[in-house]
Amino acid sequence: MNAASSPVPLVTVDFWRVPRRRVGHALARMATDRAALRGVSGLTFARMLGTGSASSLGLRGADPCQWAMLGVWQTPSAARSFERSAQVRAWSALAEERWRIDLHPLSSRGRWSQREPFGDPAAANQPGPAGAKIAVITRARIAARHSLTFRRAVPPVVADLAESDGLLFAAGIGEAPFGLKGTFSLWRDTAALRRFAYGRPAHSEVVRRTPEVGWYSEELFARFAVLASRGTLGGRDPLLALAPDPTLTAR
């Protein structure tokens, strides 16, 4: 099968909110699920993720009551079968809320743990639905020698993000509290994302400086069309939000 006809994978992101009294159980599940996911049929890439505010880095912004899973599936039927798995049943028993969003990869550049988890969506030439809302996943491994300068560059970008017209939802995501930084954001449309990426001075400056400073030892930027969502965070579906949450994360 040539690249132009290769199927684009289905990407899912699940967020679970657990009561504070069950945080210890959630931590235990994070440890056991990482190993268990390696054997799931049709799952080509998966990460169990801590989450928190997109407005801060490391442990200071972490939310111990909110956890996430990123999954990349060969077929939608594989993702549906996973809904009957022991992992989903266990999280459903722990959580007081779950929000699930289905995504169609549009573009991806860079690597995550030396892999390209979303393939090459542009080469597959399978555009998402017209007029779809847009999701973005970023992930970076920050070079230790640049950690301080990177942290100093972030606050103006965060301020820009908070003021961005068209931002529906944003959360920090990460596999570890230090060194591995990521975000998941949801935008009204491509135009809103582009205005933030290229029209806001602080973010444009960070993008300009990245190749010359070399902040990252590994980085990934991926853009998706939103196919569907279900469930809630903080009592609402973020996909239906009309304005950004002032804390940039579900509470």
mmCIF file of C-alpha atoms in Angstrom, residues 2-242:
data_model
loop_
_atom_site.group_PDB
_atom_site.id
_atom_site.type_symbol
_atom_site.label_atom_id
_atom_site.label_comp_id
_atom_site.label_asym_id
_atom_site.label_seq_id
_atom_site.Cartn_x
_atom_site.Cartn_y
_atom_site.Cartn_z
ATOM 1 C CA ASN A 2 1.534 3.353 -0.990
ATOM 2 C CA ALA A 3 1.775 6.338 1.342
ATOM 3 C CA ALA A 4 -1.047 8.203 -0.380
ATOM 4 C CA SER A 5 -3.532 5.452 0.437
ATOM 5 C CA SER A 6 -2.261 4.500 3.885
ATOM 6 C CA PRO A 7 -5.007 4.879 6.479
ATOM 7 C CA VAL A 8 -4.653 7.666 9.005
ATOM 8 C CA PRO A 9 -4.866 6.303 12.557
ATOM 9 C CA LEU A 10 -7.569 7.245 15.028
ATOM 10 C CA VAL A 11 -6.149 9.163 17.964
ATOM 11 C CA THR A 12 -8.015 9.300 21.263
ATOM 12 C CA VAL A 13 -7.371 11.344 24.377
ATOM 13 C CA ASP A 14 -9.124 10.455 27.623
ATOM 14 C CA PHE A 15 -9.186 12.685 30.683
ATOM 15 C CA TRP A 16 -10.327 11.299 34.027
ATOM 16 C CA ARG A 17 -11.042 13.291 37.185
ATOM 17 C CA VAL A 18 -10.862 11.363 40.421
ATOM 18 C CA PRO A 19 -11.892 12.397 43.940
ATOM 19 C CA ARG A 20 -8.994 13.456 46.124
ATOM 20 C CA ARG A 21 -9.511 10.415 48.341
ATOM 21 C CA ARG A 22 -8.733 8.183 45.338
ATOM 22 C CA VAL A 23 -5.554 9.910 44.155
ATOM 23 C CA GLY A 24 -3.425 7.085 45.553
ATOM 24 C CA HIS A 25 -5.419 4.537 43.588
ATOM 25 C CA ALA A 26 -5.011 6.630 40.439
ATOM 26 C CA LEU A 27 -1.243 6.733 40.917
ATOM 27 C CA ALA A 28 -1.198 2.949 41.236
ATOM 28 C CA ARG A 29 -3.229 2.598 38.040
ATOM 29 C CA MET A 30 -0.808 4.860 36.185
ATOM 30 C CA ALA A 31 2.010 2.485 37.047
ATOM 31 C CA THR A 32 0.203 -0.740 36.179
ATOM 32 C CA ASP A 33 -1.488 0.540 33.005
ATOM 33 C CA ARG A 34 1.768 1.608 31.383
ATOM 34 C CA ALA A 35 2.837 -2.025 31.160
ATOM 35 C CA ALA A 36 -0.633 -3.416 30.414
ATOM 36 C CA LEU A 37 -1.170 -1.150 27.398
ATOM 37 C CA ARG A 38 1.739 -2.728 25.531
ATOM 38 C CA GLY A 39 -0.363 -5.817 24.874
ATOM 39 C CA VAL A 40 -3.568 -4.129 23.660
ATOM 40 C CA SER A 41 -4.548 -5.238 20.152
ATOM 41 C CA GLY A 42 -4.611 -2.458 17.561
ATOM 42 C CA LEU A 43 -2.953 0.085 19.875
ATOM 43 C CA THR A 44 0.220 1.289 18.161
ATOM 44 C CA PHE A 45 1.249 4.009 20.632
ATOM 45 C CA ALA A 46 0.005 4.889 24.112
ATOM 46 C CA ARG A 47 1.016 7.130 26.966
ATOM 47 C CA MET A 48 -0.442 7.487 30.449
ATOM 48 C CA LEU A 49 -0.134 11.151 31.364
ATOM 49 C CA GLY A 50 -0.277 13.394 34.349
ATOM 50 C CA THR A 51 -2.031 16.698 33.690
ATOM 51 C CA GLY A 52 -2.197 20.150 35.126
ATOM 52 C CA SER A 53 -2.350 23.804 34.317
ATOM 53 C CA ALA A 54 -0.921 24.881 30.969
ATOM 54 C CA SER A 55 0.183 28.052 32.748
ATOM 55 C CA SER A 56 3.001 26.522 34.809
ATOM 56 C CA LEU A 57 5.724 23.923 34.582
ATOM 57 C CA GLY A 58 6.615 20.931 36.705
ATOM 58 C CA LEU A 59 5.062 19.905 39.987
ATOM 59 C CA ARG A 60 3.760 23.396 40.816
ATOM 60 C CA GLY A 61 1.053 23.179 38.175
ATOM 61 C CA ALA A 62 0.246 19.477 38.495
ATOM 62 C CA ASP A 63 -3.334 18.421 39.207
ATOM 63 C CA PRO A 64 -3.284 15.119 41.158
ATOM 64 C CA CYS A 65 -7.017 14.666 40.563
ATOM 65 C CA GLN A 66 -6.804 14.681 36.765
ATOM 66 C CA TRP A 67 -5.113 12.046 34.598
ATOM 67 C CA ALA A 68 -5.061 11.269 30.905
ATOM 68 C CA MET A 69 -4.350 8.611 28.314
ATOM 69 C CA LEU A 70 -3.236 9.180 24.724
ATOM 70 C CA GLY A 71 -3.939 6.307 22.333
ATOM 71 C CA VAL A 72 -3.135 5.815 18.647
ATOM 72 C CA TRP A 73 -5.291 3.117 17.054
ATOM 73 C CA GLN A 74 -4.971 1.218 13.802
ATOM 74 C CA THR A 75 -8.763 1.184 13.397
ATOM 75 C CA PRO A 76 -11.826 2.665 15.115
ATOM 76 C CA SER A 77 -12.980 -0.861 15.947
ATOM 77 C CA ALA A 78 -9.816 -1.450 17.992
ATOM 78 C CA ALA A 79 -10.588 1.695 19.991
ATOM 79 C CA ARG A 80 -14.181 0.543 20.529
ATOM 80 C CA SER A 81 -13.013 -2.868 21.739
ATOM 81 C CA PHE A 82 -10.763 -1.178 24.299
ATOM 82 C CA GLU A 83 -13.861 0.338 25.918
ATOM 83 C CA ARG A 84 -14.565 -3.146 27.317
ATOM 84 C CA SER A 85 -11.040 -3.535 28.721
ATOM 85 C CA ALA A 86 -10.027 -3.943 32.344
ATOM 86 C CA GLN A 87 -8.186 -0.611 32.182
ATOM 87 C CA VAL A 88 -11.267 1.381 31.174
ATOM 88 C CA ARG A 89 -13.440 -0.414 33.724
ATOM 89 C CA ALA A 90 -10.931 0.350 36.476
ATOM 90 C CA TRP A 91 -10.723 4.049 35.606
ATOM 91 C CA SER A 92 -14.507 4.274 35.348
ATOM 92 C CA ALA A 93 -14.766 2.894 38.869
ATOM 93 C CA LEU A 94 -12.223 5.426 40.167
ATOM 94 C CA ALA A 95 -13.316 8.553 38.311
ATOM 95 C CA GLU A 96 -16.137 10.963 38.959
ATOM 96 C CA GLU A 97 -15.799 12.394 35.438
ATOM 97 C CA ARG A 98 -14.432 11.265 32.096
ATOM 98 C CA TRP A 99 -13.957 13.267 28.915
ATOM 99 C CA ARG A 100 -13.008 11.477 25.705
ATOM 100 C CA ILE A 101 -12.103 13.156 22.429
ATOM 101 C CA ASP A 102 -11.539 11.462 19.055
ATOM 102 C CA LEU A 103 -9.015 13.013 16.683
ATOM 103 C CA HIS A 104 -7.955 12.740 13.034
ATOM 104 C CA PRO A 105 -4.250 13.616 12.494
ATOM 105 C CA LEU A 106 -3.677 16.458 10.034
ATOM 106 C CA SER A 107 0.037 17.111 10.469
ATOM 107 C CA SER A 108 2.853 15.973 12.715
ATOM 108 C CA ARG A 109 6.498 16.851 12.936
ATOM 109 C CA GLY A 110 9.112 15.638 15.376
ATOM 110 C CA ARG A 111 9.377 12.583 17.597
ATOM 111 C CA TRP A 112 8.121 11.255 20.914
ATOM 112 C CA SER A 113 10.517 8.804 22.575
ATOM 113 C CA GLN A 114 12.297 8.461 19.220
ATOM 114 C CA ARG A 115 9.063 7.498 17.472
ATOM 115 C CA GLU A 116 6.661 9.250 15.094
ATOM 116 C CA PRO A 117 3.423 8.150 16.773
ATOM 117 C CA PHE A 118 1.016 9.776 14.309
ATOM 118 C CA GLY A 119 2.873 8.763 11.150
ATOM 119 C CA ASP A 120 2.935 11.233 8.257
ATOM 120 C CA PRO A 121 -0.649 12.523 7.938
ATOM 121 C CA ALA A 122 0.249 14.925 5.138
ATOM 122 C CA ALA A 123 1.579 12.079 2.962
ATOM 123 C CA ALA A 124 -1.602 10.063 3.584
ATOM 124 C CA ASN A 125 -3.573 12.878 1.918
ATOM 125 C CA GLN A 126 -6.712 12.263 3.952
ATOM 126 C CA PRO A 127 -8.021 15.622 5.212
ATOM 127 C CA GLY A 128 -10.335 15.723 8.191
ATOM 128 C CA PRO A 129 -13.931 16.919 8.108
ATOM 129 C CA ALA A 130 -14.480 20.448 6.820
ATOM 130 C CA GLY A 131 -15.023 23.065 9.501
ATOM 131 C CA ALA A 132 -13.822 20.826 12.330
ATOM 132 C CA LYS A 133 -12.451 22.236 15.545
ATOM 133 C CA ILE A 134 -8.695 21.793 15.917
ATOM 134 C CA ALA A 135 -6.684 20.051 18.630
ATOM 135 C CA VAL A 136 -2.941 20.422 19.145
ATOM 136 C CA ILE A 137 -0.537 18.210 21.051
ATOM 137 C CA THR A 138 2.961 19.453 21.821
ATOM 138 C CA ARG A 139 5.623 17.535 23.667
ATOM 139 C CA ALA A 140 9.266 18.369 24.349
ATOM 140 C CA ARG A 141 12.200 16.973 26.225
ATOM 141 C CA ILE A 142 14.047 20.028 27.496
ATOM 142 C CA ALA A 143 17.831 19.871 27.410
ATOM 143 C CA ALA A 144 19.079 20.185 30.990
ATOM 144 C CA ARG A 145 21.524 22.960 30.158
ATOM 145 C CA HIS A 146 18.685 25.150 28.845
ATOM 146 C CA SER A 147 16.101 24.479 31.546
ATOM 147 C CA LEU A 148 16.487 27.862 33.253
ATOM 148 C CA THR A 149 16.396 29.959 30.076
ATOM 149 C CA PHE A 150 13.374 28.006 28.841
ATOM 150 C CA ARG A 151 11.483 28.613 32.086
ATOM 151 C CA ARG A 152 12.192 32.329 31.775
ATOM 152 C CA ALA A 153 10.820 32.395 28.222
ATOM 153 C CA VAL A 154 7.536 30.647 29.075
ATOM 154 C CA PRO A 155 5.526 33.225 31.128
ATOM 155 C CA PRO A 156 4.938 35.675 28.232
ATOM 156 C CA VAL A 157 3.809 32.780 26.008
ATOM 157 C CA VAL A 158 1.402 31.590 28.690
ATOM 158 C CA ALA A 159 -0.028 35.100 28.977
ATOM 159 C CA ASP A 160 -0.532 35.149 25.212
ATOM 160 C CA LEU A 161 -2.261 31.769 25.331
ATOM 161 C CA ALA A 162 -4.657 32.931 28.033
ATOM 162 C CA GLU A 163 -5.679 35.899 25.909
ATOM 163 C CA SER A 164 -6.037 33.972 22.634
ATOM 164 C CA ASP A 165 -9.372 34.344 20.903
ATOM 165 C CA GLY A 166 -10.668 30.940 19.879
ATOM 166 C CA LEU A 167 -8.989 28.858 22.575
ATOM 167 C CA LEU A 168 -11.547 26.422 24.007
ATOM 168 C CA PHE A 169 -9.416 24.354 26.371
ATOM 169 C CA ALA A 170 -5.779 23.858 27.334
ATOM 170 C CA ALA A 171 -3.986 21.609 29.800
ATOM 171 C CA GLY A 172 -0.429 20.671 30.533
ATOM 172 C CA ILE A 173 0.431 17.006 29.986
ATOM 173 C CA GLY A 174 3.530 15.049 30.862
ATOM 174 C CA GLU A 175 5.040 11.677 31.645
ATOM 175 C CA ALA A 176 7.225 13.150 34.380
ATOM 176 C CA PRO A 177 7.162 16.378 36.393
ATOM 177 C CA PHE A 178 10.557 17.575 35.200
ATOM 178 C CA GLY A 179 12.178 17.694 31.765
ATOM 179 C CA LEU A 180 9.182 16.382 29.775
ATOM 180 C CA LYS A 181 6.770 19.175 28.890
ATOM 181 C CA GLY A 182 3.631 18.946 26.826
ATOM 182 C CA THR A 183 0.322 20.617 26.160
ATOM 183 C CA PHE A 184 -3.059 19.602 24.825
ATOM 184 C CA SER A 185 -5.133 22.468 23.449
ATOM 185 C CA LEU A 186 -8.449 22.751 21.655
ATOM 186 C CA TRP A 187 -9.193 25.575 19.204
ATOM 187 C CA ARG A 188 -12.328 26.884 17.510
ATOM 188 C CA ASP A 189 -10.701 26.646 14.068
ATOM 189 C CA THR A 190 -7.380 26.689 12.215
ATOM 190 C CA ALA A 191 -7.457 30.467 11.884
ATOM 191 C CA ALA A 192 -7.566 30.892 15.687
ATOM 192 C CA LEU A 193 -4.592 28.558 16.101
ATOM 193 C CA ARG A 194 -2.596 30.413 13.457
ATOM 194 C CA ARG A 195 -3.311 33.758 15.089
ATOM 195 C CA PHE A 196 -1.789 32.459 18.312
ATOM 196 C CA ALA A 197 1.132 30.657 16.677
ATOM 197 C CA TYR A 198 2.220 33.469 14.368
ATOM 198 C CA GLY A 199 0.362 36.587 15.422
ATOM 199 C CA ARG A 200 1.222 36.769 19.120
ATOM 200 C CA PRO A 201 4.659 38.358 19.691
ATOM 201 C CA ALA A 202 5.777 36.267 22.675
ATOM 202 C CA HIS A 203 5.048 32.941 21.004
ATOM 203 C CA SER A 204 6.547 34.062 17.706
ATOM 204 C CA GLU A 205 9.728 35.040 19.536
ATOM 205 C CA VAL A 206 10.033 31.631 21.200
ATOM 206 C CA VAL A 207 9.527 29.918 17.835
ATOM 207 C CA ARG A 208 12.194 32.152 16.292
ATOM 208 C CA ARG A 209 14.709 31.446 19.079
ATOM 209 C CA THR A 210 14.157 27.685 19.263
ATOM 210 C CA PRO A 211 16.597 26.619 16.495
ATOM 211 C CA GLU A 212 19.308 29.029 17.616
ATOM 212 C CA VAL A 213 19.065 28.260 21.350
ATOM 213 C CA GLY A 214 18.406 24.518 21.057
ATOM 214 C CA TRP A 215 16.097 24.265 24.067
ATOM 215 C CA TYR A 216 14.893 20.763 23.217
ATOM 216 C CA SER A 217 16.671 17.436 22.884
ATOM 217 C CA GLU A 218 13.437 16.100 21.353
ATOM 218 C CA GLU A 219 10.210 17.809 20.340
ATOM 219 C CA LEU A 220 6.892 17.078 18.653
ATOM 220 C CA PHE A 221 4.075 19.243 17.319
ATOM 221 C CA ALA A 222 0.918 17.597 15.981
ATOM 222 C CA ARG A 223 -2.350 19.066 14.736
ATOM 223 C CA PHE A 224 -5.669 17.224 14.553
ATOM 224 C CA ALA A 225 -9.236 17.650 13.364
ATOM 225 C CA VAL A 226 -11.734 16.913 16.114
ATOM 226 C CA LEU A 227 -14.111 14.105 15.154
ATOM 227 C CA ALA A 228 -16.194 13.769 18.312
ATOM 228 C CA SER A 229 -16.184 14.096 22.073
ATOM 229 C CA ARG A 230 -18.230 12.790 24.952
ATOM 230 C CA GLY A 231 -18.336 13.232 28.688
ATOM 231 C CA THR A 232 -17.393 16.208 30.821
ATOM 232 C CA LEU A 233 -14.638 17.878 32.806
ATOM 233 C CA GLY A 234 -15.711 20.278 35.495
ATOM 234 C CA GLY A 235 -19.328 19.606 34.563
ATOM 235 C CA ARG A 236 -19.037 20.570 30.890
ATOM 236 C CA ASP A 237 -17.768 19.326 27.564
ATOM 237 C CA PRO A 238 -14.759 21.565 26.743
ATOM 238 C CA LEU A 239 -15.526 21.130 23.052
ATOM 239 C CA LEU A 240 -18.625 23.257 23.575
ATOM 240 C CA ALA A 241 -16.820 26.043 25.431
ATOM 241 C CA LEU A 242 -17.155 29.505 23.989
#
